[in-house]
Amino acid sequence: MRLAARPTGDVKPEDWEHVSVPVDAPGPGQFAGRTRVISLDPAMRGWLDDRPSYLPPVGLGEVMRAGSVIEVTASNHPGFQPGDHVVGTFGVQEHVVSDGKGALKIDTSLAPPSTYLGALGMSGMTAYFGLLDVGALKEGETVVVSGAAGAVGTTVGQIAKVKGCRVIGIAGGPEKCAVLTDELGFDAAIDYRAGDVKRALREQTPDGIDVYFDNVGGDILDAALTRLAMHARVVICGAISQYNNATPVKGPSNYMSLLVRRARMEGFVVFDYAKRYAQAAQEIAGWIGEGRLKVKEHVVKGTVDDFPETLHMLFRGQNVGKLVLELA
Amino acid sequence: MRLAARPTGDVKPEDWEHVSVPVDAPGPGQFAGRTRVISLDPAMRGWLDDRPSYLPPVGLGEVMRAGSVIEVTASNHPGFQPGDHVVGTFGVQEHVVSDGKGALKIDTSLAPPSTYLGALGMSGMTAYFGLLDVGALKEGETVVVSGAAGAVGTTVGQIAKVKGCRVIGIAGGPEKCAVLTDELGFDAAIDYRAGDVKRALREQTPDGIDVYFDNVGGDILDAALTRLAMHARVVICGAISQYNNATPVKGPSNYMSLLVRRARMEGFVVFDYAKRYAQAAQEIAGWIGEGRLKVKEHVVKGTVDDFPETLHMLFRGQNVGKLVLELA
């Protein structure tokens, strides 16, 4: 699936082009594989825009960037054998040829391939380092996470519970909120579609928010800023409410609460923590094994042709947990 | 000078009321004094609004809160004798009675009273702790300060020069810019009234901004956010461009650069550093003595009746350096 045009606002079907090309055999030092499952991430929207960011934009005519798990079918690479499952940034395509750079062999007997994109993959790493390193979370603190029913949000909230914190999730709709409180152990959930988020936060955070983990931006970020505790940390992970804007991003008008509350707002990019992924994944796997962290995944089965529509689901908030596209 | 009404937008003359009352003699453990010089600070605008902040708002009918230097005229307090000069938050009034709480005797043979409100007072402390503690400035970094010709800005820029940094000031008008570069040693100055601040910043900060010290908010904060270096620190000290807004504050729409640049934005209140004031003042006094930090003061001579008009000067940007009202 290639990017055919730079989208303005919502991504349209004609911004994509599905091209069939002959499958290359792996060259010297390369391996080839068949894609099993593709990761869908809010950050993808940003990669489509031609402006400076933490990664170069996907070029016009290039295969869409995506994390995925492939199964090796042929190999001239000593580290990968046919039958191996490998996770990497292989793009939205059925067949992959790789030199193994950034690729990691996974053990599908421990967890299904999709989990290596979710809780044990980028989403889990984002939650872990954002909350614990950037957010500098301490036991007993109050954590609020927006986009709480998403891949990162479900993991942030559950890690915060493991760390002995009070956790409030903000999500859209009563079903998602029920998953957070009834299934994932959040202390409370706020349905932002149901009404006044500011008032709900006031009720749910009597002592203020110590760590606010923001995946959405916009009005919800502004509401959270009214509730900061002294020396609070606002972790800027994403701003999904603003990604499809054709108009300028809404800046947080309540940012002066950072001064009143001696608080900080800090952004991060998970790739900076690559050297510590293995340790974090091991810790998360341990919590999963102990039943303290439940993996939530939303699996769409289809072909790469279903990628554009599946991506839309993220921005419409139609997924609970990690959204992946599983190829037949 | 008492607050008679809560201003909306610009403070109007009828928001103030000058009341004459009999001068009290000092009671047991108190001293009385005559006000010599009153500090004018942008933060005063915030104290007039009835909303939660780092200090309670000035009450209707209360004497306006202000830092000032008084000369003691009578004393029943063992720590203060007639003739002593004392700095404290004594308010906008000609005669003061105090129990000495928060009051500090000063040596007017070392520096004039006004300097104990400026470079050696709150303005200097704000610059020092904001830049060095919150901004975590390191030698050789690039510093940009807005409101650069103000009391805090002139001090921030000069401390950054002492610390071996490249310093760019943003100020309004060519005269102020000339003071910054020709008199105070800034490496460059950007006149925000002259045109495109974003472009000027791009030219003046080829390697990006390591510390942005913000006194103004609004569009200038947004422009600075487009130029952050990796791991930059944005110090939120004030937002003078927004204080007289009757409409909501303009939030920084470019705040997502905090993510791209792995940067942080942090607010602070100088009072938190009270235990370290003496050490900071001593260091600043040393720099003044060595000629490395020039004290800029804008002295208006008048009576307390001139306070409202003098306060306006701040918001119109009519002062260079520390603005004070000196009573005859």
XYZ file of C-alpha atoms in Angstrom:
656
model
C 0.000 0.000 0.000
C 1.647 3.177 -1.176
C 1.017 6.792 -0.302
C -0.332 8.401 -3.476
C -1.147 11.899 -2.240
C -0.623 14.013 0.891
C -3.935 14.043 2.736
C -5.510 17.249 4.013
C -7.652 16.574 7.061
C -9.100 13.063 6.987
C -7.191 10.561 4.882
C -9.225 9.720 1.759
C -9.236 6.433 -0.234
C -7.610 8.207 -3.205
C -4.614 9.157 -1.010
C -3.600 5.489 -1.253
C -2.601 3.293 -4.138
C -2.339 -0.491 -4.029
C 0.397 -1.617 -6.373
C 1.201 -5.248 -7.205
C 4.816 -5.950 -8.015
C 6.698 -9.232 -8.566
C 7.893 -10.739 -5.304
C 11.656 -10.361 -4.996
C 13.787 -13.264 -3.846
C 16.085 -12.344 -0.952
C 19.554 -11.194 -2.012
C 22.799 -11.974 -0.164
C 22.410 -11.284 3.580
C 18.655 -10.784 3.204
C 15.558 -12.710 4.130
C 12.042 -12.689 2.700
C 8.765 -13.127 4.513
C 5.017 -12.990 4.414
C 3.245 -10.418 6.551
C 1.085 -11.862 9.319
C -0.130 -8.825 11.230
C 0.201 -5.050 10.788
C 0.151 -2.415 13.535
C -2.198 0.578 13.284
C -1.013 3.632 15.194
C -2.318 7.186 15.609
C 1.209 8.444 14.894
C 0.773 7.217 11.306
C -1.313 10.273 10.528
C 1.655 12.522 11.320
C 3.969 10.517 9.070
C 1.766 11.454 6.098
C 2.350 15.186 6.487
C 5.282 16.837 4.817
C 6.684 18.705 7.771
C 9.671 18.251 10.077
C 9.052 15.701 12.795
C 10.885 12.962 14.669
C 10.854 10.789 11.510
C 10.924 11.877 7.879
C 7.474 11.841 6.246
C 6.489 8.830 4.166
C 7.404 9.800 0.606
C 4.835 9.959 -2.153
C 4.900 6.617 -3.965
C 6.570 4.899 -1.008
C 5.157 1.876 0.794
C 3.331 3.088 3.903
C 5.476 2.814 7.022
C 4.134 0.392 9.639
C 5.296 -1.999 12.294
C 4.401 -5.602 11.528
C 5.166 -9.224 12.252
C 6.219 -11.352 9.308
C 6.898 -15.049 8.919
C 10.165 -15.779 7.172
C 9.736 -17.781 3.947
C 13.296 -17.762 2.592
C 16.583 -16.537 4.010
C 20.195 -15.786 3.104
C 20.645 -14.169 6.525
C 22.309 -16.242 9.256
C 20.062 -14.812 11.996
C 16.692 -15.687 10.462
C 15.350 -19.046 9.270
C 12.203 -19.970 7.349
C 9.339 -20.297 9.812
C 10.747 -17.617 12.161
C 8.413 -14.838 13.193
C 10.064 -11.435 13.089
C 8.859 -8.000 14.218
C 10.065 -4.821 12.520
C 9.066 -1.737 10.579
C 8.295 -3.661 7.417
C 5.491 -1.462 6.030
C 2.021 -2.139 4.741
C 2.778 -4.907 2.247
C 2.145 -8.620 1.878
C 5.675 -9.656 1.036
C 8.763 -8.273 2.666
C 12.452 -8.451 1.851
C 14.747 -7.269 4.634
C 18.435 -7.120 5.543
C 17.437 -7.663 9.162
C 18.148 -4.085 10.305
C 15.801 -3.241 13.185
C 14.231 -6.692 12.933
C 13.757 -8.863 15.996
C 12.912 -12.565 16.201
C 9.953 -13.245 18.469
C 8.695 -16.313 20.311
C 5.066 -16.915 19.326
C 4.743 -19.665 21.900
C 4.913 -16.996 24.632
C 2.460 -14.532 23.091
C 0.645 -14.205 19.770
C 2.309 -12.075 17.044
C -0.095 -9.155 17.625
C 1.087 -8.729 21.225
C 4.606 -8.015 19.942
C 3.088 -4.959 18.248
C 0.982 -4.027 21.280
C 1.752 -4.578 24.949
C 5.195 -6.109 24.235
C 5.849 -3.796 21.272
C 5.824 -0.087 20.514
C 2.543 0.596 22.344
C 3.795 -1.074 25.509
C 7.185 0.632 25.293
C 5.469 3.999 24.811
C 3.306 3.464 27.860
C 6.171 2.172 29.996
C 8.784 4.849 29.289
C 6.285 7.695 29.022
C 4.738 6.916 32.383
C 7.758 5.807 34.374
C 10.618 7.818 32.861
C 9.024 10.998 31.515
C 6.179 10.997 34.030
C 8.492 9.932 36.871
C 5.552 8.201 38.508
C 5.671 7.565 42.251
C 3.636 5.123 44.305
C 0.376 6.508 45.634
C 0.055 9.258 43.047
C -3.025 10.071 40.986
C -2.701 9.318 37.276
C -5.080 10.446 34.548
C -4.717 9.058 31.035
C -6.633 10.185 27.955
C -7.265 7.905 25.002
C -7.478 5.430 27.864
C -9.107 2.623 25.878
C -6.411 2.694 23.208
C -3.325 0.521 22.919
C -1.131 2.913 24.908
C -3.872 4.072 27.293
C -4.900 0.588 28.447
C -1.257 -0.194 29.185
C -0.523 3.131 30.922
C -3.460 2.676 33.260
C -2.586 -0.897 34.158
C 1.102 -0.132 34.743
C 0.034 2.720 37.021
C -2.119 0.271 38.984
C 0.818 -2.140 39.280
C 2.769 0.826 40.703
C 0.143 1.426 43.384
C -1.467 4.535 41.959
C -5.020 5.806 41.668
C -5.920 5.737 37.964
C -8.635 7.581 36.060
C -9.115 6.938 32.344
C -10.798 9.278 29.872
C -12.436 7.523 26.917
C -15.341 7.886 24.504
C -18.565 6.054 25.300
C -19.949 3.913 28.150
C -18.708 0.615 26.667
C -15.078 1.687 26.692
C -15.454 3.139 30.173
C -16.891 -0.163 31.408
C -13.900 -2.053 30.006
C -11.547 0.269 31.875
C -13.174 -0.063 35.275
C -14.687 -3.566 35.137
C -12.012 -5.409 33.226
C -8.748 -3.482 33.528
C -8.954 -2.286 37.112
C -9.038 1.486 36.571
C -10.378 3.292 39.646
C -12.676 5.428 37.522
C -13.437 6.243 33.922
C -14.738 9.478 32.437
C -16.801 9.346 29.246
C -15.812 12.542 27.457
C -18.826 12.242 25.175
C -21.189 12.266 28.138
C -20.575 15.791 29.314
C -18.333 18.082 31.289
C -14.860 16.500 31.539
C -13.608 19.330 33.746
C -16.310 18.721 36.316
C -15.861 14.945 36.186
C -12.116 15.386 36.742
C -12.799 17.678 39.693
C -14.931 14.952 41.261
C -12.504 12.132 40.526
C -9.270 13.901 41.500
C -9.933 15.635 44.821
C -6.181 15.973 45.428
C -5.363 16.937 41.851
C -3.528 15.059 39.107
C 0.109 14.105 39.661
C 0.710 12.594 36.230
C -1.440 13.381 33.225
C -0.595 11.158 30.260
C -1.993 12.833 27.156
C -2.807 10.963 23.967
C -5.450 13.324 22.641
C -4.682 17.053 23.019
C -7.418 19.635 22.445
C -10.111 20.345 25.014
C -9.333 17.312 27.154
C -5.733 18.430 27.642
C -7.081 21.839 28.620
C -9.485 20.292 31.110
C -6.701 18.214 32.688
C -4.520 21.323 33.074
C -7.136 22.808 35.422
C -6.609 19.926 37.847
C -2.831 19.680 38.212
C -1.424 18.963 41.649
C 1.725 20.781 42.754
C 4.793 19.621 40.781
C 2.603 17.640 38.376
C 3.995 16.100 35.193
C 2.092 16.308 31.928
C 3.384 13.679 29.513
C 2.800 14.599 25.872
C 2.522 11.329 23.980
C 0.119 12.275 21.205
C -2.745 14.515 20.157
C -5.129 12.331 18.185
C -7.934 14.893 18.385
C -5.786 17.298 16.367
C -4.143 15.046 13.759
C -6.830 15.362 11.125
C -7.213 19.119 11.584
C -6.991 21.129 8.406
C -6.959 24.182 10.702
C -4.187 25.025 13.199
C -3.814 22.838 16.252
C -5.657 24.063 19.344
C -2.997 25.005 21.853
C -3.683 24.383 25.548
C -5.038 27.737 26.764
C -4.683 26.667 30.384
C -0.922 26.199 30.084
C -0.302 28.903 32.696
C -1.394 26.381 35.303
C 2.117 24.978 34.769
C 3.316 28.122 36.543
C 0.693 28.188 39.278
C 1.276 24.481 39.984
C 5.078 24.477 39.392
C 4.399 21.737 36.891
C 6.051 20.561 33.723
C 4.824 19.388 30.348
C 7.223 17.142 28.510
C 7.234 15.344 25.203
C 9.054 12.174 24.252
C 9.604 9.761 21.398
C 9.793 6.111 22.334
C 12.655 5.307 19.920
C 15.034 7.123 22.285
C 14.585 4.262 24.736
C 15.467 1.468 22.286
C 18.375 0.241 24.417
C 15.979 -0.474 27.260
C 13.158 -2.126 25.263
C 14.231 -5.649 26.169
C 14.228 -4.950 29.895
C 10.841 -3.186 29.699
C 9.283 -5.959 27.589
C 10.489 -8.523 30.099
C 8.916 -6.590 32.962
C 5.624 -6.177 31.088
C 5.631 -9.868 30.139
C 6.033 -10.653 33.830
C 2.971 -8.559 34.728
C 0.989 -10.259 31.959
C 2.071 -13.653 33.293
C 0.969 -12.723 36.805
C -2.416 -11.562 35.510
C -1.742 -7.991 36.620
C -1.776 -6.583 33.092
C -4.473 -7.680 30.665
C -3.729 -7.494 26.980
C -6.519 -5.811 25.025
C -6.378 -6.228 21.261
C -8.745 -5.352 18.477
C -7.984 -7.629 15.545
C -9.327 -6.839 12.076
C -8.893 -9.711 9.599
C -8.393 -8.829 5.983
C -5.883 -7.883 3.310
C -3.648 -4.863 2.834
C -6.574 -3.342 0.915
C -8.318 -3.015 4.271
C -5.529 -0.879 5.703
C -7.050 2.562 4.885
C -10.401 1.710 6.413
C -8.787 0.113 9.458
C -6.681 3.244 9.992
C -9.889 5.293 9.992
C -11.191 3.220 12.884
C -8.482 4.696 15.109
C -9.560 8.264 14.447
C -13.216 7.392 14.881
C -12.357 5.729 18.194
C -13.767 2.379 17.084
C -11.096 0.202 18.651
C -10.600 -0.966 22.208
C -6.985 -1.822 22.921
C -4.342 -2.414 20.292
C -5.714 -2.223 16.746
C -4.045 -4.593 14.272
C -4.778 -5.855 10.790
C -4.261 -9.582 10.499
C -3.625 -10.896 7.016
C -5.134 -14.244 6.070
C -4.235 52.780 46.925
C -7.043 50.274 47.250
C -8.621 47.954 44.734
C -12.172 49.231 44.229
C -13.396 46.909 41.476
C -12.216 43.797 39.640
C -10.942 44.949 36.257
C -11.997 43.272 33.018
C -9.283 43.578 30.392
C -7.248 46.775 30.885
C -7.267 48.165 34.411
C -9.306 51.387 34.487
C -8.845 54.408 36.803
C -12.177 53.678 38.474
C -10.906 50.230 39.506
C -8.780 52.061 42.093
C -9.647 54.190 45.063
C -7.207 56.401 46.971
C -8.235 56.537 50.591
C -6.589 58.741 53.231
C -6.627 57.351 56.738
C -4.936 58.539 59.950
C -1.365 57.259 60.244
C -1.170 54.554 62.911
C 1.634 54.550 65.441
C 3.447 51.225 65.658
C 2.065 48.861 68.309
C 4.150 46.507 70.458
C 6.650 44.582 68.313
C 5.855 46.730 65.281
C 7.625 49.431 63.346
C 6.328 52.228 61.149
C 7.868 53.671 58.027
C 7.508 55.943 55.046
C 7.507 54.377 51.596
C 10.476 55.355 49.426
C 10.033 53.281 46.291
C 7.370 50.854 45.004
C 7.890 47.934 42.622
C 5.738 47.573 39.496
C 5.404 44.010 38.235
C 3.464 42.343 35.406
C 2.308 39.715 37.894
C 0.221 42.419 39.595
C -2.384 42.102 36.857
C -2.975 38.477 37.848
C -3.414 39.408 41.511
C -6.435 41.534 40.556
C -8.408 38.612 39.133
C -10.598 36.530 41.387
C -9.352 33.096 40.401
C -7.115 30.483 42.008
C -3.435 31.236 41.573
C -0.189 31.003 43.498
C -1.328 33.852 45.775
C -4.855 34.808 46.836
C -6.277 37.692 44.820
C -6.112 41.194 46.280
C -9.455 41.671 48.016
C -11.843 44.433 47.043
C -11.209 47.372 49.377
C -7.721 46.088 50.285
C -4.516 48.037 49.816
C -2.914 46.929 46.537
C -0.194 44.342 47.087
C 3.303 45.498 46.047
C 6.910 45.096 46.983
C 8.486 48.289 48.262
C 11.332 49.801 50.243
C 10.388 51.869 53.242
C 12.411 53.996 55.643
C 11.642 53.275 59.272
C 10.319 56.307 61.162
C 9.429 54.725 64.519
C 9.949 51.293 65.962
C 8.956 49.019 68.819
C 10.654 46.125 67.057
C 14.162 45.164 68.206
C 15.317 44.355 64.649
C 14.482 47.679 63.022
C 15.564 51.207 63.997
C 14.464 54.613 62.721
C 16.479 55.420 59.612
C 16.735 51.777 58.525
C 15.704 50.950 54.977
C 13.598 47.808 54.751
C 12.288 45.837 51.774
C 9.060 43.849 51.947
C 5.583 43.397 50.539
C 4.261 46.575 52.125
C 1.693 47.519 49.462
C 0.907 50.699 47.577
C 0.700 53.157 50.458
C 2.670 56.085 51.825
C 2.832 54.976 55.432
C 3.400 51.438 56.549
C 3.050 49.669 59.875
C 4.619 46.215 60.010
C 5.413 43.458 62.458
C 8.540 42.693 60.440
C 7.254 39.457 58.889
C 8.888 39.001 55.474
C 10.746 42.305 55.945
C 14.474 42.560 55.304
C 16.870 45.356 56.261
C 18.935 46.541 53.305
C 22.223 48.424 52.968
C 21.622 51.490 50.785
C 25.335 52.258 50.727
C 25.858 49.183 48.508
C 22.988 49.813 46.087
C 20.080 52.267 45.858
C 16.718 51.152 47.310
C 15.253 50.502 43.838
C 17.863 47.830 43.104
C 16.603 45.806 46.073
C 13.305 45.572 44.175
C 15.005 44.855 40.820
C 18.264 43.038 40.184
C 18.806 42.228 43.884
C 15.083 41.744 44.549
C 12.206 39.736 43.134
C 13.062 40.459 39.494
C 16.632 39.295 39.933
C 15.594 36.220 41.903
C 13.039 35.337 39.217
C 15.668 35.601 36.490
C 18.283 33.676 38.474
C 16.205 30.691 39.589
C 14.121 30.541 36.420
C 17.160 30.428 34.187
C 19.561 28.358 36.258
C 17.274 26.014 38.196
C 14.173 25.575 36.041
C 16.019 26.169 32.755
C 19.031 24.111 33.892
C 21.243 26.285 31.712
C 24.574 24.886 30.571
C 27.604 26.742 29.250
C 27.632 27.254 25.497
C 23.880 26.893 25.039
C 21.594 29.216 23.090
C 19.162 31.207 25.213
C 16.207 33.205 23.936
C 14.303 35.478 26.304
C 11.107 37.373 25.552
C 10.161 40.585 27.304
C 13.918 40.964 27.121
C 14.014 44.679 27.926
C 12.006 44.231 31.119
C 13.267 43.838 34.672
C 13.465 40.056 34.484
C 14.499 39.895 30.806
C 17.490 42.213 31.118
C 18.726 40.148 34.045
C 18.091 36.764 32.390
C 20.078 37.776 29.316
C 23.008 39.096 31.284
C 23.194 36.077 33.596
C 23.176 33.842 30.511
C 26.119 35.850 29.133
C 27.985 35.435 32.427
C 27.382 31.692 32.018
C 28.988 31.682 28.567
C 25.849 31.345 26.460
C 24.659 32.845 23.206
C 21.745 35.162 24.047
C 18.989 36.534 21.851
C 16.434 38.949 23.283
C 12.971 39.641 21.900
C 11.650 43.129 22.636
C 9.383 45.783 21.180
C 10.972 48.577 19.154
C 14.459 49.480 17.900
C 15.400 51.523 20.996
C 14.943 48.588 23.336
C 16.766 46.286 20.946
C 19.692 48.696 20.823
C 19.907 48.729 24.619
C 20.055 44.930 24.651
C 22.869 44.572 22.123
C 24.830 47.793 22.601
C 24.602 48.218 26.338
C 23.815 44.841 27.902
C 25.896 42.539 25.708
C 23.127 40.429 24.137
C 24.361 38.690 20.983
C 21.269 39.711 19.049
C 17.892 41.318 19.570
C 14.663 40.756 17.660
C 12.137 43.571 17.405
C 8.809 41.755 17.434
C 7.044 44.851 16.141
C 9.245 44.913 13.050
C 7.999 41.724 11.428
C 8.302 37.992 11.333
C 9.629 36.750 14.694
C 9.679 33.147 13.464
C 11.969 34.013 10.566
C 14.199 36.196 12.706
C 14.543 33.359 15.231
C 15.416 30.961 12.425
C 18.238 33.284 11.362
C 19.511 33.935 14.868
C 19.336 30.372 16.198
C 20.850 28.137 13.522
C 21.304 25.329 16.065
C 17.938 25.873 17.724
C 17.031 27.201 21.160
C 18.236 25.314 24.242
C 16.486 27.497 26.814
C 13.533 29.709 25.993
C 12.609 31.976 28.902
C 9.073 33.201 28.308
C 7.674 36.360 29.831
C 5.043 37.095 27.207
C 3.083 34.065 25.928
C 0.902 34.356 22.824
C 2.365 34.383 19.324
C 5.954 34.849 20.467
C 5.830 31.694 22.583
C 4.438 29.889 19.547
C 7.231 31.203 17.345
C 9.877 30.091 19.830
C 8.386 26.584 19.973
C 9.186 26.165 16.261
C 12.905 26.563 17.020
C 13.521 24.227 19.946
C 16.735 22.232 19.980
C 16.638 18.637 21.162
C 15.965 18.411 24.927
C 15.167 22.124 25.093
C 13.704 23.709 28.206
C 10.893 26.251 27.954
C 10.675 28.258 31.176
C 7.220 29.717 31.786
C 7.732 32.856 33.849
C 4.853 34.998 32.662
C 2.485 35.827 29.809
C 2.173 39.598 29.765
C 0.617 39.581 26.283
C -2.348 37.677 27.701
C -2.917 39.311 31.096
C -5.320 41.989 29.903
C -7.293 39.605 27.674
C -10.998 39.656 28.218
C -11.079 36.625 25.883
C -9.523 33.215 26.672
C -5.743 32.942 26.725
C -4.159 31.866 23.449
C -2.632 28.464 24.063
C 0.631 27.571 22.299
C -0.550 25.705 19.182
C 2.972 24.498 18.481
C 3.219 22.638 21.786
C 3.635 19.320 19.947
C 7.196 20.399 19.183
C 7.795 19.384 22.817
C 7.329 15.820 21.585
C 9.319 16.133 18.369
C 12.175 17.824 20.258
C 11.897 15.769 23.461
C 11.578 19.080 25.233
C 9.893 20.275 28.370
C 7.889 23.326 29.338
C 7.936 24.148 33.014
C 6.454 26.823 35.185
C 7.737 28.175 38.472
C 7.006 30.690 41.199
C 9.999 32.481 42.649
C 8.745 32.348 46.247
C 9.600 28.621 46.318
C 13.270 29.603 46.277
C 13.107 31.977 49.264
C 15.675 29.987 51.245
C 18.238 30.608 48.527
C 17.547 34.322 47.893
C 20.484 35.500 49.993
C 22.971 33.327 48.127
C 21.577 34.379 44.733
C 21.557 38.079 45.659
C 25.161 37.817 46.763
C 26.145 36.234 43.459
C 24.254 38.847 41.442
C 25.797 41.648 43.541
C 29.197 40.198 42.700
C 28.455 40.324 38.965
C 27.224 43.907 39.319
C 30.415 44.806 41.172
C 32.564 43.261 38.439
C 30.660 45.197 35.785
C 29.361 41.994 34.217
C 25.722 42.729 34.994
C 24.359 46.209 34.373
C 21.375 47.332 36.382
C 18.668 48.888 34.219
C 15.989 50.802 36.056
C 13.154 52.984 34.933
C 12.294 55.332 37.797
C 9.026 57.257 37.793
C 8.869 59.973 40.465
C 5.496 60.784 41.922
C 2.955 59.876 44.565
C 0.833 56.805 45.136
C -1.758 58.528 42.927
C 0.585 57.820 40.031
C 0.524 54.075 40.652
C -2.317 53.177 38.219
C -0.760 55.090 35.331
C 2.703 53.700 36.085
C 1.295 50.164 36.095
C -0.127 50.832 32.625
C 3.368 51.617 31.362
C 4.329 47.966 31.885
C 1.545 46.659 29.675
C 2.243 49.262 27.014
C 5.908 48.253 27.094
C 7.038 51.784 27.996
C 9.742 50.796 30.462
C 13.285 49.600 29.921
C 14.534 47.562 32.869
C 12.968 47.551 36.304
C 10.007 49.925 36.597
C 9.611 51.562 40.002
C 7.619 54.421 41.450
C 9.729 56.624 43.691
C 7.838 58.688 46.216
C 9.080 62.213 46.949
